[in-house]
Amino acid sequence: GHNNITIGSFAGQKLSSGCDNIIFGTCAASCCTFTGRLNFIAGCYAGNCITSGCYNHFFGNCAGYGMGSTGITGNHNLAIGCCALYCIGTGSGNMVIGEKAGTKIITGGCNYIFGAYAGEQGSGFTGSLNILLGYYAGRYLEGGSRNFIAGYDAGGALTEGDRSVAIGDSALATATTQSYNVAVGSGALNAATSAENVAVGYRAGAATSSSGGNTYIGYQAGVANTTGQNTAIGQNALVSNQTGTGNTAIGLKAMDANVDGDNNVAIGE
C-alpha cells in the first residue's frame, strides 16, 4: 500500500495493498489483512477487523471494531463514540453517533443513529433506512426497516417492525414485530402490540394492546382503550373506554363516560 499514516502500537499492522488511510491508536485496524482505502480510523482497537472496506470513518475506542465473519467490507460508514457500530461487517452508509450506539449493526445499511445505546441490544441488526434519535431509542431493533424513532426508550421493544413512527419518551415502547404504527407524544401507544394505529398526544392510546386500527389525537385521548377500530379526537376524548369498539368521539371529553359500548358516534363536548 501507499500514502498511509499509522500512529500507535500495532496500528495498521496488517496493511497490505490498502492506500490513503489514516490510522491512529493502539491496535487500530490491526486484526485482518487490510486492502481498503481512504479510511480514517482513530481510537484504541477502532476498525480492528477492517479488510476491504473503504471511505469509513471510525472515531472512539473500539468504534467500528468489526465482528463480521469476513471482517469489515462495508463502505461509507461513520461511527463516533466508544463501541459505536461495534459489529459492523458488510453494512454500508450508516451514520452512528453515541456510546455503544448501533453496536449490533452487521449487514444493515443507511441507518442514522444518534444517542447512547440507541439500537444497541438486538441480536443482530440487519435492517436498513432507520432513523433512531435518543438514549436507548430502538435499542432492540434487528430486522426492521424504514422506522423513525425519537425519544428516550421510544420503540424500546421493536425488533422486526417496519415503517413505524415513534416520537416521545416511551412512545410505542411495547410493540415488537408490528408495523405501520404512528405514536407521537410521551407514552403514546405505550402498550401497543398491534399494527396500524395512530396516536398523537400525551399518553394517547397508552393502553391499546393487541387490537389495531385505532386513531387517537389529543391529550390522553383513548388512554384506557384496549380494543380496536376506535377514533378519538380531542382532549380526553373516549378517555374511559376500555373494551368498546367501532366508536367515534370528536371533541373535548367526547364520550368520556363510555367504557364498553360499541359503534357509537359523539361530536362535541
mmCIF file of C-alpha atoms in Angstrom:
data_model
loop_
_atom_site.group_PDB
_atom_site.id
_atom_site.type_symbol
_atom_site.label_atom_id
_atom_site.label_comp_id
_atom_site.label_asym_id
_atom_site.label_seq_id
_atom_site.Cartn_x
_atom_site.Cartn_y
_atom_site.Cartn_z
ATOM 1 C CA GLY A 1 0.000 0.000 0.000
ATOM 2 C CA HIS A 2 0.967 3.644 -0.183
ATOM 3 C CA ASN A 3 0.131 7.061 1.265
ATOM 4 C CA ASN A 4 -0.931 5.596 4.617
ATOM 5 C CA ILE A 5 -0.396 7.242 8.013
ATOM 6 C CA THR A 6 -0.293 4.980 11.075
ATOM 7 C CA ILE A 7 0.403 6.095 14.631
ATOM 8 C CA GLY A 8 0.209 3.779 17.656
ATOM 9 C CA SER A 9 1.348 0.352 18.774
ATOM 10 C CA PHE A 10 0.353 -2.253 16.151
ATOM 11 C CA ALA A 11 -1.824 0.295 14.349
ATOM 12 C CA GLY A 12 -2.489 -0.912 10.814
ATOM 13 C CA GLN A 13 -0.020 -3.737 11.256
ATOM 14 C CA LYS A 14 -1.638 -5.871 8.531
ATOM 15 C CA LEU A 15 -1.900 -3.209 5.872
ATOM 16 C CA SER A 16 -1.182 -4.819 2.533
ATOM 17 C CA SER A 17 -2.439 -3.110 -0.611
ATOM 18 C CA GLY A 18 -4.557 -0.571 1.239
ATOM 19 C CA CYS A 19 -3.787 3.064 0.473
ATOM 20 C CA ASP A 20 -4.594 6.611 1.551
ATOM 21 C CA ASN A 21 -5.656 5.507 5.031
ATOM 22 C CA ILE A 22 -5.165 7.394 8.305
ATOM 23 C CA ILE A 23 -4.949 5.195 11.399
ATOM 24 C CA PHE A 24 -4.385 6.367 14.985
ATOM 25 C CA GLY A 25 -4.483 4.265 18.149
ATOM 26 C CA THR A 26 -3.209 1.115 19.739
ATOM 27 C CA CYS A 27 -4.206 -1.911 17.649
ATOM 28 C CA ALA A 28 -6.435 0.187 15.402
ATOM 29 C CA ALA A 29 -7.104 -1.635 12.113
ATOM 30 C CA SER A 30 -4.708 -4.352 13.191
ATOM 31 C CA CYS A 31 -6.529 -7.693 13.081
ATOM 32 C CA CYS A 32 -7.068 -8.551 9.414
ATOM 33 C CA THR A 33 -5.308 -8.181 6.094
ATOM 34 C CA PHE A 34 -6.212 -4.644 5.128
ATOM 35 C CA THR A 35 -6.773 -3.751 1.479
ATOM 36 C CA GLY A 36 -9.262 -0.897 1.845
ATOM 37 C CA ARG A 37 -8.578 2.716 1.025
ATOM 38 C CA LEU A 38 -9.450 6.215 2.172
ATOM 39 C CA ASN A 39 -10.461 5.210 5.694
ATOM 40 C CA PHE A 40 -9.927 7.441 8.734
ATOM 41 C CA ILE A 41 -9.688 5.384 11.923
ATOM 42 C CA ALA A 42 -8.855 6.790 15.354
ATOM 43 C CA GLY A 43 -9.074 5.039 18.720
ATOM 44 C CA CYS A 44 -7.797 2.014 20.543
ATOM 45 C CA TYR A 45 -8.957 -1.070 18.568
ATOM 46 C CA ALA A 46 -11.086 1.132 16.304
ATOM 47 C CA GLY A 47 -11.764 -0.523 12.950
ATOM 48 C CA ASN A 48 -9.872 -3.502 14.244
ATOM 49 C CA CYS A 49 -11.248 -6.040 11.742
ATOM 50 C CA ILE A 50 -11.389 -3.883 8.639
ATOM 51 C CA THR A 51 -10.458 -5.714 5.427
ATOM 52 C CA SER A 52 -11.613 -4.272 2.096
ATOM 53 C CA GLY A 53 -13.898 -1.528 3.447
ATOM 54 C CA CYS A 54 -13.386 1.959 2.006
ATOM 55 C CA TYR A 55 -14.360 5.520 2.897
ATOM 56 C CA ASN A 56 -15.166 4.609 6.511
ATOM 57 C CA HIS A 57 -14.639 6.935 9.472
ATOM 58 C CA PHE A 58 -14.387 5.372 12.928
ATOM 59 C CA PHE A 59 -13.639 7.593 15.945
ATOM 60 C CA GLY A 60 -13.506 6.255 19.502
ATOM 61 C CA ASN A 61 -12.188 3.239 21.349
ATOM 62 C CA CYS A 62 -13.487 0.096 19.619
ATOM 63 C CA ALA A 63 -15.628 2.176 17.252
ATOM 64 C CA GLY A 64 -16.315 0.139 14.129
ATOM 65 C CA TYR A 65 -14.444 -2.784 15.652
ATOM 66 C CA GLY A 66 -15.959 -5.279 13.209
ATOM 67 C CA MET A 67 -17.341 -8.705 14.104
ATOM 68 C CA GLY A 68 -18.474 -9.995 10.718
ATOM 69 C CA SER A 69 -17.091 -13.347 9.542
ATOM 70 C CA THR A 70 -15.269 -11.649 6.664
ATOM 71 C CA GLY A 71 -14.221 -8.550 8.561
ATOM 72 C CA ILE A 72 -15.361 -5.060 7.618
ATOM 73 C CA THR A 73 -16.143 -4.903 3.924
ATOM 74 C CA GLY A 74 -18.790 -2.190 4.156
ATOM 75 C CA ASN A 75 -18.172 1.317 2.854
ATOM 76 C CA HIS A 76 -19.068 4.892 3.727
ATOM 77 C CA ASN A 77 -19.818 4.266 7.412
ATOM 78 C CA LEU A 78 -19.368 6.864 10.155
ATOM 79 C CA ALA A 79 -19.091 5.810 13.811
ATOM 80 C CA ILE A 80 -18.334 8.257 16.619
ATOM 81 C CA GLY A 81 -18.247 7.027 20.209
ATOM 82 C CA CYS A 82 -16.879 4.176 22.276
ATOM 83 C CA CYS A 83 -18.001 0.870 20.691
ATOM 84 C CA ALA A 84 -20.290 2.636 18.223
ATOM 85 C CA LEU A 85 -21.032 0.383 15.230
ATOM 86 C CA TYR A 86 -19.051 -2.323 17.012
ATOM 87 C CA CYS A 87 -20.234 -5.351 14.978
ATOM 88 C CA ILE A 88 -20.220 -3.786 11.521
ATOM 89 C CA GLY A 89 -19.497 -6.185 8.664
ATOM 90 C CA THR A 90 -20.922 -5.714 5.183
ATOM 91 C CA GLY A 91 -23.255 -2.853 6.092
ATOM 92 C CA SER A 92 -22.666 0.446 4.291
ATOM 93 C CA GLY A 93 -23.801 4.030 4.538
ATOM 94 C CA ASN A 94 -24.512 4.017 8.274
ATOM 95 C CA MET A 95 -24.053 7.101 10.445
ATOM 96 C CA VAL A 96 -23.838 6.332 14.166
ATOM 97 C CA ILE A 97 -23.004 8.758 16.970
ATOM 98 C CA GLY A 98 -23.055 7.874 20.666
ATOM 99 C CA GLU A 99 -21.530 5.432 23.126
ATOM 100 C CA LYS A 100 -22.430 1.867 22.080
ATOM 101 C CA ALA A 101 -24.909 3.207 19.540
ATOM 102 C CA GLY A 102 -25.723 0.811 16.718
ATOM 103 C CA THR A 103 -23.365 -1.792 18.128
ATOM 104 C CA LYS A 104 -25.235 -4.746 16.599
ATOM 105 C CA ILE A 105 -25.456 -3.463 13.020
ATOM 106 C CA ILE A 106 -23.814 -6.111 10.824
ATOM 107 C CA THR A 107 -25.369 -6.019 7.356
ATOM 108 C CA GLY A 108 -27.840 -3.175 7.762
ATOM 109 C CA GLY A 109 -27.268 -0.100 5.659
ATOM 110 C CA CYS A 110 -28.174 3.576 5.527
ATOM 111 C CA ASN A 111 -29.208 3.750 9.188
ATOM 112 C CA TYR A 112 -28.862 7.023 11.096
ATOM 113 C CA ILE A 113 -28.476 6.552 14.832
ATOM 114 C CA PHE A 114 -27.781 9.304 17.344
ATOM 115 C CA GLY A 115 -27.769 8.692 21.093
ATOM 116 C CA ALA A 116 -26.031 6.491 23.617
ATOM 117 C CA TYR A 117 -27.206 2.847 23.467
ATOM 118 C CA ALA A 118 -29.662 3.567 20.651
ATOM 119 C CA GLY A 119 -30.057 0.436 18.519
ATOM 120 C CA GLU A 120 -27.664 -1.367 20.811
ATOM 121 C CA GLN A 121 -29.196 -4.585 22.154
ATOM 122 C CA GLY A 122 -30.679 -6.528 19.243
ATOM 123 C CA SER A 123 -29.176 -9.925 18.480
ATOM 124 C CA GLY A 124 -28.079 -8.798 15.018
ATOM 125 C CA PHE A 125 -29.100 -5.613 13.247
ATOM 126 C CA THR A 126 -29.811 -6.250 9.555
ATOM 127 C CA GLY A 127 -32.448 -3.576 8.971
ATOM 128 C CA SER A 128 -31.893 -0.548 6.787
ATOM 129 C CA LEU A 129 -33.076 3.031 6.383
ATOM 130 C CA ASN A 130 -33.918 3.512 10.054
ATOM 131 C CA ILE A 131 -33.521 6.760 11.997
ATOM 132 C CA LEU A 132 -33.044 6.414 15.751
ATOM 133 C CA LEU A 133 -32.627 9.515 17.915
ATOM 134 C CA GLY A 134 -32.248 9.445 21.692
ATOM 135 C CA TYR A 135 -30.886 7.442 24.584
ATOM 136 C CA TYR A 136 -31.981 3.787 24.198
ATOM 137 C CA ALA A 137 -34.140 4.648 21.169
ATOM 138 C CA GLY A 138 -34.987 1.487 19.230
ATOM 139 C CA ARG A 139 -32.480 -0.422 21.298
ATOM 140 C CA TYR A 140 -33.667 -3.914 20.298
ATOM 141 C CA LEU A 141 -34.162 -3.240 16.604
ATOM 142 C CA GLU A 142 -32.891 -6.079 14.421
ATOM 143 C CA GLY A 143 -34.553 -6.595 11.046
ATOM 144 C CA GLY A 144 -36.970 -3.675 10.949
ATOM 145 C CA SER A 145 -36.571 -1.064 8.233
ATOM 146 C CA ARG A 146 -37.760 2.464 7.477
ATOM 147 C CA ASN A 147 -38.649 3.300 11.070
ATOM 148 C CA PHE A 148 -38.341 6.759 12.611
ATOM 149 C CA ILE A 149 -37.834 6.611 16.371
ATOM 150 C CA ALA A 150 -37.009 9.601 18.569
ATOM 151 C CA GLY A 151 -37.036 9.876 22.349
ATOM 152 C CA TYR A 152 -35.810 8.067 25.437
ATOM 153 C CA ASP A 153 -36.645 4.369 25.067
ATOM 154 C CA ALA A 154 -39.046 5.125 22.215
ATOM 155 C CA GLY A 155 -39.743 1.960 20.242
ATOM 156 C CA GLY A 156 -37.856 0.253 23.028
ATOM 157 C CA ALA A 157 -39.019 -3.302 22.245
ATOM 158 C CA LEU A 158 -39.290 -3.078 18.453
ATOM 159 C CA THR A 159 -37.343 -5.803 16.671
ATOM 160 C CA GLU A 160 -38.721 -6.562 13.220
ATOM 161 C CA GLY A 161 -41.470 -3.994 12.598
ATOM 162 C CA ASP A 162 -41.310 -1.709 9.562
ATOM 163 C CA ARG A 163 -42.410 1.826 8.693
ATOM 164 C CA SER A 164 -43.431 2.958 12.166
ATOM 165 C CA VAL A 165 -43.000 6.401 13.724
ATOM 166 C CA ALA A 166 -42.421 6.796 17.466
ATOM 167 C CA ILE A 167 -41.658 10.242 18.878
ATOM 168 C CA GLY A 168 -41.537 10.881 22.624
ATOM 169 C CA ASP A 169 -40.181 9.074 25.649
ATOM 170 C CA SER A 170 -41.592 5.542 25.888
ATOM 171 C CA ALA A 171 -43.744 6.059 22.790
ATOM 172 C CA LEU A 172 -44.560 2.717 21.164
ATOM 173 C CA ALA A 173 -42.489 1.093 23.897
ATOM 174 C CA THR A 174 -44.012 -2.414 23.775
ATOM 175 C CA ALA A 175 -44.530 -3.236 20.084
ATOM 176 C CA THR A 176 -42.091 -5.852 18.800
ATOM 177 C CA THR A 177 -42.774 -7.029 15.244
ATOM 178 C CA GLN A 178 -45.737 -4.801 14.415
ATOM 179 C CA SER A 179 -45.630 -2.303 11.553
ATOM 180 C CA TYR A 180 -47.300 0.904 10.384
ATOM 181 C CA ASN A 181 -47.864 2.497 13.786
ATOM 182 C CA VAL A 182 -47.581 6.222 14.476
ATOM 183 C CA ALA A 183 -47.075 7.303 18.089
ATOM 184 C CA VAL A 184 -46.292 10.940 18.819
ATOM 185 C CA GLY A 185 -46.155 12.040 22.436
ATOM 186 C CA SER A 186 -44.801 10.804 25.720
ATOM 187 C CA GLY A 187 -46.234 7.352 26.408
ATOM 188 C CA ALA A 188 -48.345 7.312 23.242
ATOM 189 C CA LEU A 189 -49.270 3.735 22.267
ATOM 190 C CA ASN A 190 -47.084 2.656 25.150
ATOM 191 C CA ALA A 191 -48.626 -0.830 25.447
ATOM 192 C CA ALA A 192 -49.474 -1.454 21.791
ATOM 193 C CA THR A 193 -48.703 -4.885 20.387
ATOM 194 C CA SER A 194 -50.898 -4.345 17.330
ATOM 195 C CA ALA A 195 -50.392 -2.669 13.962
ATOM 196 C CA GLU A 196 -51.846 0.292 12.060
ATOM 197 C CA ASN A 197 -52.595 2.579 14.980
ATOM 198 C CA VAL A 198 -52.210 6.365 15.084
ATOM 199 C CA ALA A 199 -51.827 8.181 18.399
ATOM 200 C CA VAL A 200 -50.839 11.831 18.766
ATOM 201 C CA GLY A 201 -50.736 13.383 22.215
ATOM 202 C CA TYR A 202 -49.519 12.713 25.742
ATOM 203 C CA ARG A 203 -50.395 9.087 26.604
ATOM 204 C CA ALA A 204 -52.814 8.909 23.693
ATOM 205 C CA GLY A 205 -53.887 5.298 23.295
ATOM 206 C CA ALA A 206 -51.489 4.312 26.064
ATOM 207 C CA ALA A 207 -53.344 1.110 26.997
ATOM 208 C CA THR A 208 -54.067 -0.113 23.472
ATOM 209 C CA SER A 209 -52.655 -3.605 23.204
ATOM 210 C CA SER A 210 -53.428 -6.353 20.689
ATOM 211 C CA SER A 211 -56.203 -4.705 18.658
ATOM 212 C CA GLY A 212 -55.266 -2.296 15.879
ATOM 213 C CA GLY A 213 -56.871 0.213 13.566
ATOM 214 C CA ASN A 214 -57.276 2.942 16.190
ATOM 215 C CA THR A 215 -56.843 6.697 15.790
ATOM 216 C CA TYR A 216 -56.275 8.884 18.847
ATOM 217 C CA ILE A 217 -55.488 12.573 18.649
ATOM 218 C CA GLY A 218 -55.323 14.676 21.778
ATOM 219 C CA TYR A 219 -54.130 14.664 25.379
ATOM 220 C CA GLN A 220 -54.936 11.221 26.819
ATOM 221 C CA ALA A 221 -57.358 10.502 24.010
ATOM 222 C CA GLY A 222 -58.418 6.868 24.302
ATOM 223 C CA VAL A 223 -55.919 6.430 27.109
ATOM 224 C CA ALA A 224 -57.650 3.382 28.651
ATOM 225 C CA ASN A 225 -58.757 1.684 25.448
ATOM 226 C CA THR A 226 -57.578 -1.889 24.897
ATOM 227 C CA THR A 227 -59.566 -2.761 21.782
ATOM 228 C CA GLY A 228 -59.566 -1.754 18.107
ATOM 229 C CA GLN A 229 -61.270 0.327 15.433
ATOM 230 C CA ASN A 230 -61.934 3.376 17.618
ATOM 231 C CA THR A 231 -61.434 7.033 16.725
ATOM 232 C CA ALA A 232 -60.968 9.663 19.430
ATOM 233 C CA ILE A 233 -60.104 13.257 18.574
ATOM 234 C CA GLY A 234 -59.853 15.825 21.341
ATOM 235 C CA GLN A 235 -58.507 16.133 24.884
ATOM 236 C CA ASN A 236 -59.718 13.186 26.959
ATOM 237 C CA ALA A 237 -61.992 12.027 24.153
ATOM 238 C CA LEU A 238 -63.095 8.433 24.777
ATOM 239 C CA VAL A 239 -60.928 8.615 27.887
ATOM 240 C CA SER A 240 -62.733 5.877 29.839
ATOM 241 C CA ASN A 241 -63.311 3.442 27.020
ATOM 242 C CA GLN A 242 -61.777 0.042 27.695
ATOM 243 C CA THR A 243 -63.399 -2.660 25.573
ATOM 244 C CA GLY A 244 -65.822 -0.785 23.333
ATOM 245 C CA THR A 245 -65.124 -0.984 19.579
ATOM 246 C CA GLY A 246 -66.126 0.954 16.495
ATOM 247 C CA ASN A 247 -66.643 4.224 18.376
ATOM 248 C CA THR A 248 -66.041 7.734 17.055
ATOM 249 C CA ALA A 249 -65.633 10.569 19.559
ATOM 250 C CA ILE A 250 -64.745 14.100 18.442
ATOM 251 C CA GLY A 251 -64.413 16.985 20.855
ATOM 252 C CA LEU A 252 -63.237 17.850 24.364
ATOM 253 C CA LYS A 253 -64.106 14.907 26.626
ATOM 254 C CA ALA A 254 -66.345 13.490 23.916
ATOM 255 C CA MET A 255 -67.893 10.185 25.007
ATOM 256 C CA ASP A 256 -65.726 10.328 28.111
ATOM 257 C CA ALA A 257 -68.016 8.059 30.150
ATOM 258 C CA ASN A 258 -68.184 5.216 27.659
ATOM 259 C CA VAL A 259 -66.498 2.060 28.941
ATOM 260 C CA ASP A 260 -67.648 -0.871 26.826
ATOM 261 C CA GLY A 261 -70.251 0.458 24.373
ATOM 262 C CA ASP A 262 -69.766 -0.259 20.666
ATOM 263 C CA ASN A 263 -70.438 1.585 17.421
ATOM 264 C CA ASN A 264 -71.298 4.981 18.927
ATOM 265 C CA VAL A 265 -70.725 8.463 17.487
ATOM 266 C CA ALA A 266 -70.328 11.594 19.604
ATOM 267 C CA ILE A 267 -69.375 15.019 18.264
ATOM 268 C CA GLY A 268 -68.899 17.920 20.645
ATOM 269 C CA GLU A 269 -68.044 18.348 24.309
#
